[in-house]
Amino acid sequence: MSDAIRYELLGDIAVLAAANPPVNALGQAVRQGLVDGIERAEKDGAKAVLIYGEGATYFAGADIKEFGKPPLAPWLPDVCTRIEASPLIVVSALHGTALGGGLEVALGSHYRIAVPKARVGLPEVLIGVMPGAGGTQRLPRLIGVEKSIEVITSGRQIGAKEALDLGILDRIEDGAPREIGLAYARELIDAGAPRRAVSDMPAPAPVDFDALYRDVLKAGRGQLSPAVAVRGIQAACELPFAEGMKRERELFMELMATDQRQGLIHAFFGERAVGKLPELEGVAPREVHHVGVIGGGTMGAGIATAALLAGLNVTMLEMTDDAAQAAKGRIAGNLQGALKRGKISEDRFTHLTEVALRTDTNYLSLADADLVIEAVFEDMEVKKQVFGKLDAVCKPGAVLATNTSYLDVNVIAQATSRPGDVIGLHFFSPAHVMKLLEVVVADATAPDVVATGFALGKRLGKISVRAGVCDGFIGNRILAVYRTAADHMILDGATPFQIDDALEEFGFAMGPYAVGDLAGLDIGWAVRKRRRAEGLDPRARDAGFADRLCEGGNFGQKTGKGFYIYEKGSRARVPNPDVMQHIEAERAAKGITPRTFTKDEIVRRYMAAMVNEAAKVVGEGIARRPLDVDMVLLFGYGFPRYHGGPLKWADMQGLPGLLDDIRAYAKEDAFFWQPAPLLETLVTDNRTFDDLNKESA
Ligand code: 3HC
Ligand code: NAI
């Protein structure tokens, strides 16, 4: 017997206890242990078998680390079939999260009992595959086609009560899984309960699976796994059980071979790796209970909302009483949203807005704050003044953070006598919704201040990524470059609408020009004006058509008009005809003869610009690892998760081909398309960005 499954015979009940921390993933040893355990129980003359997990959870799924490697026997579908075929009564007792292959083992068992806090689900589509051990065959027989489609294509976790109501569970009982499982098995033996197999249940009636496949593919913006899972459910309806299992396996293996599966699994592990930094090992964060926020505009109000929802006390500092009231109104508005969605109760809403939140106009109110986040206007002089005042009033050891988008955190830190306490905490709009937080580490930032930034991010439910100081840090710096590449394509003949369409087809929720309209075109306008004032390199191509829109007072959705026209009360967008006039005028003035761009060319250039700048950001140490950049783009910029992030995408495309493209583009514009030295080195050494991730793990 393998150590991963502990066998014990207690009278006429054989107990198979999984011991494969941290999540009892169903690796080869666990699978072998389950088969051996069932066989031994049968030989030992047991009447029932109890399967449960030791530690935090029942099986949380197949071992994702084995994916992409040759599958090792026994395969999980066979394990589930073997369990189900046993003449003994097999009971699974669930706690923690019975997910994916875990739930499939439970569905292969004859009876399922769970603790009230247990959660079940088939989340395989979220990592680019589909249930591959009978999930698409057994679940529809148990709960019907319609419910199975919803559960499997969403991959969502289902609470025990709902699972009981759906018929996935037979019983819920409070207690230790081993104890409730043993009691249930005893009861079943004593009652002479029959051995039941889900595979013996009749196949459900089919629905219009072709239409469903198309709808699911569209809803997933091209993500294959949920749509292919629909085909698995179809097989359950149309084929005998054993044939359906074969079909499921084929579909599962097809998905396993896709780039999307690689991308989604890269995202799964990247999300978990991104906060693990050697520099933070053994460094304790400073305690944070009371947070000060300076400036209650869009960002400050969102940051305050996130902090309040995480149980922190917040003091909001504004310039005037009126501005403070307005900030309080914005925060209350955000919290109203949480109230409406049932995330907080009325009482909690009242507590957060009336007790946990204070507003003030006097810096002395921040004297006992543990951490202060500045979110005032993006103006260095204003920021310096604010930090000078903070230096004067804040207690020793308070962390002083800036939410600046582009400004130099080192210069801001120098406005204080304690640069070691200063850090950038760059949130994304809306700050109480967006998952990304860039933790910007300046030259003098103390390690425990960095640790505090990460601890705060975790508390606020953010994905925190370490960034170094440069214009725009990781995300905005890369954004500026790929947006510029898009502007250049427009000067040369593409339209903003074609670019948006091409990138939406690639998987972005919105193309860059639609995003500009949503965020407000005035933001980019201000950045361009600042950069021009600082002096553009004479070799840089400058595009002015977006400025023409802004000069006309068209800032996007908030003014009803930008690249698109938005009817009041409607989210539908219609291309703004003025845009093409501005573009054509600019092309004419610059003597450009427009040419056509295919969708592929658009994506290729846009992505090449993104990858090249991302490689510079890693090469310069602004991002520690390629995966850090990938997580920034996924969680802050709507990059399609199933491509894994720009650098994972680049690896899958092949770095030599991308570098060739960049060199070809450089023949047209050598200034813009300067290949990243890191990209060149990787190509020369025949290595990938992922090799760098692995080296740093
Ligand atoms: N395989 C391998 N490692 C896994 C894993 C899995 N299925 N699930 C989690 N882990 C690892 C994590 O990488 C992490 O490792 P680390 O400590 O080295 O970073 C550790 O276990 C703990 O995981 P979390 O940090 O995520 O812990 P949480 O308590 O926050 O969450 C969880 C636990 C809900 C189980 C979450 O980890 C999760 O969602 N896991 C994936 C579940 C899943 O997708 N299962 C389906 C797998 S596919 C499948 O079963 C195919 C089958 O149909 C054939
Ligand atoms: P905003 O203009 O909506 O809000 C700024 C607020 O700061 C105003 O309410 C103003 O009254 C207040 N304020 C200005 N000077 C002050 C002072 N000396 N003391 C106290 N309050 C003061 O600006 P927004 O968009 O919230 O941006 C704030 C900061 O966040 C900027 O540095 C910006 O670059 C950054 N940021 C903005 C993002 C966005 O999408 N809007 C995203 C990430 C960062």
JSON list of N, CA and C in Angstrom, two decimals, residues 7 9 11-16 34-51 81-92 108-111 185 188-189 193-197:
[
{"chain": "A", "resi": 7, "resn": "TYR", "atom": "N", "xyz": [-4.50, 2.50, 5.12]},
{"chain": "A", "resi": 7, "resn": "TYR", "atom": "CA", "xyz": [-5.56, 1.47, 5.18]},
{"chain": "A", "resi": 7, "resn": "TYR", "atom": "C", "xyz": [-5.72, 1.01, 6.62]},
{"chain": "A", "resi": 9, "resn": "LEU", "atom": "N", "xyz": [-8.57, -1.60, 8.99]},
{"chain": "A", "resi": 9, "resn": "LEU", "atom": "CA", "xyz": [-9.81, -2.39, 9.01]},
{"chain": "A", "resi": 9, "resn": "LEU", "atom": "C", "xyz": [-10.42, -2.25, 10.40]},
{"chain": "A", "resi": 11, "resn": "GLY", "atom": "N", "xyz": [-13.36, -3.61, 12.23]},
{"chain": "A", "resi": 11, "resn": "GLY", "atom": "CA", "xyz": [-14.48, -4.56, 12.15]},
{"chain": "A", "resi": 11, "resn": "GLY", "atom": "C", "xyz": [-14.79, -4.87, 10.70]},
{"chain": "A", "resi": 12, "resn": "ASP", "atom": "N", "xyz": [-16.03, -4.57, 10.29]},
{"chain": "A", "resi": 12, "resn": "ASP", "atom": "CA", "xyz": [-16.38, -4.86, 8.89]},
{"chain": "A", "resi": 12, "resn": "ASP", "atom": "C", "xyz": [-16.30, -3.62, 7.99]},
{"chain": "A", "resi": 13, "resn": "ILE", "atom": "N", "xyz": [-15.68, -2.56, 8.49]},
{"chain": "A", "resi": 13, "resn": "ILE", "atom": "CA", "xyz": [-15.51, -1.35, 7.66]},
{"chain": "A", "resi": 13, "resn": "ILE", "atom": "C", "xyz": [-14.02, -1.11, 7.39]},
{"chain": "A", "resi": 14, "resn": "ALA", "atom": "N", "xyz": [-13.67, -1.05, 6.12]},
{"chain": "A", "resi": 14, "resn": "ALA", "atom": "CA", "xyz": [-12.29, -0.70, 5.76]},
{"chain": "A", "resi": 14, "resn": "ALA", "atom": "C", "xyz": [-12.23, 0.81, 5.57]},
{"chain": "A", "resi": 15, "resn": "VAL", "atom": "N", "xyz": [-11.17, 1.41, 6.13]},
{"chain": "A", "resi": 15, "resn": "VAL", "atom": "CA", "xyz": [-11.04, 2.87, 6.04]},
{"chain": "A", "resi": 15, "resn": "VAL", "atom": "C", "xyz": [-9.85, 3.20, 5.14]},
{"chain": "A", "resi": 16, "resn": "LEU", "atom": "N", "xyz": [-10.09, 4.03, 4.13]},
{"chain": "A", "resi": 16, "resn": "LEU", "atom": "CA", "xyz": [-9.01, 4.52, 3.27]},
{"chain": "A", "resi": 16, "resn": "LEU", "atom": "C", "xyz": [-8.87, 6.01, 3.55]},
{"chain": "A", "resi": 34, "resn": "LEU", "atom": "N", "xyz": [-5.72, 4.04, -3.70]},
{"chain": "A", "resi": 34, "resn": "LEU", "atom": "CA", "xyz": [-7.18, 3.83, -3.68]},
{"chain": "A", "resi": 34, "resn": "LEU", "atom": "C", "xyz": [-7.53, 2.46, -4.28]},
{"chain": "A", "resi": 35, "resn": "VAL", "atom": "N", "xyz": [-6.90, 2.13, -5.40]},
{"chain": "A", "resi": 35, "resn": "VAL", "atom": "CA", "xyz": [-7.18, 0.83, -6.04]},
{"chain": "A", "resi": 35, "resn": "VAL", "atom": "C", "xyz": [-6.75, -0.31, -5.09]},
{"chain": "A", "resi": 36, "resn": "ASP", "atom": "N", "xyz": [-5.53, -0.19, -4.57]},
{"chain": "A", "resi": 36, "resn": "ASP", "atom": "CA", "xyz": [-5.03, -1.23, -3.66]},
{"chain": "A", "resi": 36, "resn": "ASP", "atom": "C", "xyz": [-5.95, -1.37, -2.44]},
{"chain": "A", "resi": 37, "resn": "GLY", "atom": "N", "xyz": [-6.40, -0.22, -1.94]},
{"chain": "A", "resi": 37, "resn": "GLY", "atom": "CA", "xyz": [-7.23, -0.22, -0.74]},
{"chain": "A", "resi": 37, "resn": "GLY", "atom": "C", "xyz": [-8.56, -0.92, -0.98]},
{"chain": "A", "resi": 38, "resn": "ILE", "atom": "N", "xyz": [-9.17, -0.67, -2.12]},
{"chain": "A", "resi": 38, "resn": "ILE", "atom": "CA", "xyz": [-10.45, -1.31, -2.43]},
{"chain": "A", "resi": 38, "resn": "ILE", "atom": "C", "xyz": [-10.24, -2.83, -2.56]},
{"chain": "A", "resi": 39, "resn": "GLU", "atom": "N", "xyz": [-9.16, -3.20, -3.25]},
{"chain": "A", "resi": 39, "resn": "GLU", "atom": "CA", "xyz": [-8.90, -4.64, -3.42]},
{"chain": "A", "resi": 39, "resn": "GLU", "atom": "C", "xyz": [-8.66, -5.33, -2.08]},
{"chain": "A", "resi": 40, "resn": "ARG", "atom": "N", "xyz": [-7.89, -4.65, -1.23]},
{"chain": "A", "resi": 40, "resn": "ARG", "atom": "CA", "xyz": [-7.58, -5.24, 0.07]},
{"chain": "A", "resi": 40, "resn": "ARG", "atom": "C", "xyz": [-8.84, -5.36, 0.93]},
{"chain": "A", "resi": 41, "resn": "ALA", "atom": "N", "xyz": [-9.69, -4.34, 0.85]},
{"chain": "A", "resi": 41, "resn": "ALA", "atom": "CA", "xyz": [-10.93, -4.38, 1.62]},
{"chain": "A", "resi": 41, "resn": "ALA", "atom": "C", "xyz": [-11.79, -5.56, 1.18]},
{"chain": "A", "resi": 42, "resn": "GLU", "atom": "N", "xyz": [-11.81, -5.78, -0.11]},
{"chain": "A", "resi": 42, "resn": "GLU", "atom": "CA", "xyz": [-12.61, -6.91, -0.63]},
{"chain": "A", "resi": 42, "resn": "GLU", "atom": "C", "xyz": [-12.02, -8.23, -0.14]},
{"chain": "A", "resi": 43, "resn": "LYS", "atom": "N", "xyz": [-10.68, -8.33, -0.15]},
{"chain": "A", "resi": 43, "resn": "LYS", "atom": "CA", "xyz": [-10.03, -9.57, 0.31]},
{"chain": "A", "resi": 43, "resn": "LYS", "atom": "C", "xyz": [-10.23, -9.76, 1.80]},
{"chain": "A", "resi": 44, "resn": "ASP", "atom": "N", "xyz": [-10.20, -8.64, 2.54]},
{"chain": "A", "resi": 44, "resn": "ASP", "atom": "CA", "xyz": [-10.32, -8.70, 4.01]},
{"chain": "A", "resi": 44, "resn": "ASP", "atom": "C", "xyz": [-11.75, -9.02, 4.46]},
{"chain": "A", "resi": 45, "resn": "GLY", "atom": "N", "xyz": [-12.68, -9.11, 3.53]},
{"chain": "A", "resi": 45, "resn": "GLY", "atom": "CA", "xyz": [-14.06, -9.44, 3.88]},
{"chain": "A", "resi": 45, "resn": "GLY", "atom": "C", "xyz": [-14.85, -8.30, 4.49]},
{"chain": "A", "resi": 46, "resn": "ALA", "atom": "N", "xyz": [-14.40, -7.06, 4.23]},
{"chain": "A", "resi": 46, "resn": "ALA", "atom": "CA", "xyz": [-15.16, -5.91, 4.75]},
{"chain": "A", "resi": 46, "resn": "ALA", "atom": "C", "xyz": [-16.51, -5.83, 4.07]},
{"chain": "A", "resi": 47, "resn": "LYS", "atom": "N", "xyz": [-17.47, -5.18, 4.75]},
{"chain": "A", "resi": 47, "resn": "LYS", "atom": "CA", "xyz": [-18.79, -4.98, 4.12]},
{"chain": "A", "resi": 47, "resn": "LYS", "atom": "C", "xyz": [-18.88, -3.59, 3.50]},
{"chain": "A", "resi": 48, "resn": "ALA", "atom": "N", "xyz": [-18.13, -2.67, 4.05]},
{"chain": "A", "resi": 48, "resn": "ALA", "atom": "CA", "xyz": [-18.17, -1.30, 3.51]},
{"chain": "A", "resi": 48, "resn": "ALA", "atom": "C", "xyz": [-16.77, -0.71, 3.51]},
{"chain": "A", "resi": 49, "resn": "VAL", "atom": "N", "xyz": [-16.60, 0.32, 2.68]},
{"chain": "A", "resi": 49, "resn": "VAL", "atom": "CA", "xyz": [-15.33, 1.05, 2.63]},
{"chain": "A", "resi": 49, "resn": "VAL", "atom": "C", "xyz": [-15.64, 2.52, 2.87]},
{"chain": "A", "resi": 50, "resn": "LEU", "atom": "N", "xyz": [-14.86, 3.16, 3.73]},
{"chain": "A", "resi": 50, "resn": "LEU", "atom": "CA", "xyz": [-14.99, 4.61, 3.92]},
{"chain": "A", "resi": 50, "resn": "LEU", "atom": "C", "xyz": [-13.77, 5.29, 3.30]},
{"chain": "A", "resi": 51, "resn": "ILE", "atom": "N", "xyz": [-14.01, 6.28, 2.45]},
{"chain": "A", "resi": 51, "resn": "ILE", "atom": "CA", "xyz": [-12.91, 7.07, 1.89]},
{"chain": "A", "resi": 51, "resn": "ILE", "atom": "C", "xyz": [-13.02, 8.49, 2.44]},
{"chain": "A", "resi": 81, "resn": "THR", "atom": "N", "xyz": [-13.96, 4.01, -11.76]},
{"chain": "A", "resi": 81, "resn": "THR", "atom": "CA", "xyz": [-14.75, 2.85, -12.21]},
{"chain": "A", "resi": 81, "resn": "THR", "atom": "C", "xyz": [-14.53, 1.66, -11.27]},
{"chain": "A", "resi": 82, "resn": "ARG", "atom": "N", "xyz": [-13.29, 1.48, -10.84]},
{"chain": "A", "resi": 82, "resn": "ARG", "atom": "CA", "xyz": [-12.96, 0.36, -9.94]},
{"chain": "A", "resi": 82, "resn": "ARG", "atom": "C", "xyz": [-13.69, 0.54, -8.60]},
{"chain": "A", "resi": 83, "resn": "ILE", "atom": "N", "xyz": [-13.69, 1.77, -8.11]},
{"chain": "A", "resi": 83, "resn": "ILE", "atom": "CA", "xyz": [-14.38, 2.04, -6.83]},
{"chain": "A", "resi": 83, "resn": "ILE", "atom": "C", "xyz": [-15.87, 1.71, -6.98]},
{"chain": "A", "resi": 84, "resn": "GLU", "atom": "N", "xyz": [-16.43, 2.21, -8.08]},
{"chain": "A", "resi": 84, "resn": "GLU", "atom": "CA", "xyz": [-17.88, 2.04, -8.28]},
{"chain": "A", "resi": 84, "resn": "GLU", "atom": "C", "xyz": [-18.25, 0.57, -8.46]},
{"chain": "A", "resi": 85, "resn": "ALA", "atom": "N", "xyz": [-17.32, -0.19, -9.09]},
{"chain": "A", "resi": 85, "resn": "ALA", "atom": "CA", "xyz": [-17.62, -1.60, -9.39]},
{"chain": "A", "resi": 85, "resn": "ALA", "atom": "C", "xyz": [-17.50, -2.50, -8.16]},
{"chain": "A", "resi": 86, "resn": "SER", "atom": "N", "xyz": [-16.97, -1.97, -7.07]},
{"chain": "A", "resi": 86, "resn": "SER", "atom": "CA", "xyz": [-16.77, -2.82, -5.90]},
{"chain": "A", "resi": 86, "resn": "SER", "atom": "C", "xyz": [-18.11, -3.34, -5.39]},
{"chain": "A", "resi": 87, "resn": "PRO", "atom": "N", "xyz": [-18.16, -4.62, -5.00]},
{"chain": "A", "resi": 87, "resn": "PRO", "atom": "CA", "xyz": [-19.41, -5.14, -4.43]},
{"chain": "A", "resi": 87, "resn": "PRO", "atom": "C", "xyz": [-19.66, -4.62, -3.02]},
{"chain": "A", "resi": 88, "resn": "LEU", "atom": "N", "xyz": [-18.64, -4.01, -2.41]},
{"chain": "A", "resi": 88, "resn": "LEU", "atom": "CA", "xyz": [-18.82, -3.46, -1.06]},
{"chain": "A", "resi": 88, "resn": "LEU", "atom": "C", "xyz": [-19.54, -2.11, -1.17]},
{"chain": "A", "resi": 89, "resn": "ILE", "atom": "N", "xyz": [-20.09, -1.68, -0.05]},
{"chain": "A", "resi": 89, "resn": "ILE", "atom": "CA", "xyz": [-20.71, -0.34, -0.07]},
{"chain": "A", "resi": 89, "resn": "ILE", "atom": "C", "xyz": [-19.59, 0.68, 0.14]},
{"chain": "A", "resi": 90, "resn": "VAL", "atom": "N", "xyz": [-19.42, 1.59, -0.80]},
{"chain": "A", "resi": 90, "resn": "VAL", "atom": "CA", "xyz": [-18.34, 2.58, -0.67]},
{"chain": "A", "resi": 90, "resn": "VAL", "atom": "C", "xyz": [-18.95, 3.93, -0.30]},
{"chain": "A", "resi": 91, "resn": "VAL", "atom": "N", "xyz": [-18.48, 4.47, 0.82]},
{"chain": "A", "resi": 91, "resn": "VAL", "atom": "CA", "xyz": [-18.97, 5.76, 1.31]},
{"chain": "A", "resi": 91, "resn": "VAL", "atom": "C", "xyz": [-17.82, 6.75, 1.23]},
{"chain": "A", "resi": 92, "resn": "SER", "atom": "N", "xyz": [-18.07, 7.95, 0.70]},
{"chain": "A", "resi": 92, "resn": "SER", "atom": "CA", "xyz": [-17.07, 9.01, 0.77]},
{"chain": "A", "resi": 92, "resn": "SER", "atom": "C", "xyz": [-17.56, 10.06, 1.76]},
{"chain": "A", "resi": 108, "resn": "GLY", "atom": "N", "xyz": [-18.00, 8.30, -7.91]},
{"chain": "A", "resi": 108, "resn": "GLY", "atom": "CA", "xyz": [-17.79, 6.87, -8.12]},
{"chain": "A", "resi": 108, "resn": "GLY", "atom": "C", "xyz": [-18.15, 6.07, -6.87]},
{"chain": "A", "resi": 109, "resn": "SER", "atom": "N", "xyz": [-18.15, 6.73, -5.72]},
{"chain": "A", "resi": 109, "resn": "SER", "atom": "CA", "xyz": [-18.55, 6.07, -4.47]},
{"chain": "A", "resi": 109, "resn": "SER", "atom": "C", "xyz": [-20.07, 5.88, -4.49]},
{"chain": "A", "resi": 110, "resn": "HIS", "atom": "N", "xyz": [-20.56, 5.01, -3.61]},
{"chain": "A", "resi": 110, "resn": "HIS", "atom": "CA", "xyz": [-21.99, 4.71, -3.65]},
{"chain": "A", "resi": 110, "resn": "HIS", "atom": "C", "xyz": [-22.83, 5.66, -2.80]},
{"chain": "A", "resi": 111, "resn": "TYR", "atom": "N", "xyz": [-22.21, 6.20, -1.76]},
{"chain": "A", "resi": 111, "resn": "TYR", "atom": "CA", "xyz": [-22.92, 7.16, -0.89]},
{"chain": "A", "resi": 111, "resn": "TYR", "atom": "C", "xyz": [-21.97, 8.31, -0.56]},
{"chain": "A", "resi": 185, "resn": "ALA", "atom": "N", "xyz": [-21.53, 4.68, 7.39]},
{"chain": "A", "resi": 185, "resn": "ALA", "atom": "CA", "xyz": [-21.27, 3.34, 6.83]},
{"chain": "A", "resi": 185, "resn": "ALA", "atom": "C", "xyz": [-21.92, 2.27, 7.72]},
{"chain": "A", "resi": 188, "resn": "LEU", "atom": "N", "xyz": [-25.60, 2.26, 7.14]},
{"chain": "A", "resi": 188, "resn": "LEU", "atom": "CA", "xyz": [-25.96, 1.65, 5.85]},
{"chain": "A", "resi": 188, "resn": "LEU", "atom": "C", "xyz": [-25.85, 0.12, 5.91]},
{"chain": "A", "resi": 189, "resn": "ILE", "atom": "N", "xyz": [-24.79, -0.37, 6.57]},
{"chain": "A", "resi": 189, "resn": "ILE", "atom": "CA", "xyz": [-24.62, -1.83, 6.69]},
{"chain": "A", "resi": 189, "resn": "ILE", "atom": "C", "xyz": [-25.81, -2.40, 7.49]},
{"chain": "A", "resi": 193, "resn": "ALA", "atom": "N", "xyz": [-28.58, -1.45, 3.34]},
{"chain": "A", "resi": 193, "resn": "ALA", "atom": "CA", "xyz": [-28.72, -0.53, 2.19]},
{"chain": "A", "resi": 193, "resn": "ALA", "atom": "C", "xyz": [-28.03, -1.13, 0.96]},
{"chain": "A", "resi": 194, "resn": "PRO", "atom": "N", "xyz": [-28.59, -0.87, -0.23]},
{"chain": "A", "resi": 194, "resn": "PRO", "atom": "CA", "xyz": [-28.01, -1.46, -1.44]},
{"chain": "A", "resi": 194, "resn": "PRO", "atom": "C", "xyz": [-26.75, -0.73, -1.88]},
{"chain": "A", "resi": 195, "resn": "ARG", "atom": "N", "xyz": [-25.92, -1.42, -2.64]},
{"chain": "A", "resi": 195, "resn": "ARG", "atom": "CA", "xyz": [-24.78, -0.78, -3.31]},
{"chain": "A", "resi": 195, "resn": "ARG", "atom": "C", "xyz": [-25.38, -0.03, -4.50]},
{"chain": "A", "resi": 196, "resn": "ARG", "atom": "N", "xyz": [-25.06, 1.26, -4.64]},
{"chain": "A", "resi": 196, "resn": "ARG", "atom": "CA", "xyz": [-25.68, 2.03, -5.73]},
{"chain": "A", "resi": 196, "resn": "ARG", "atom": "C", "xyz": [-24.59, 2.55, -6.66]},
{"chain": "A", "resi": 197, "resn": "ALA", "atom": "N", "xyz": [-24.82, 2.53, -7.96]},
{"chain": "A", "resi": 197, "resn": "ALA", "atom": "CA", "xyz": [-23.82, 3.07, -8.89]},
{"chain": "A", "resi": 197, "resn": "ALA", "atom": "C", "xyz": [-24.50, 4.12, -9.76]}
]
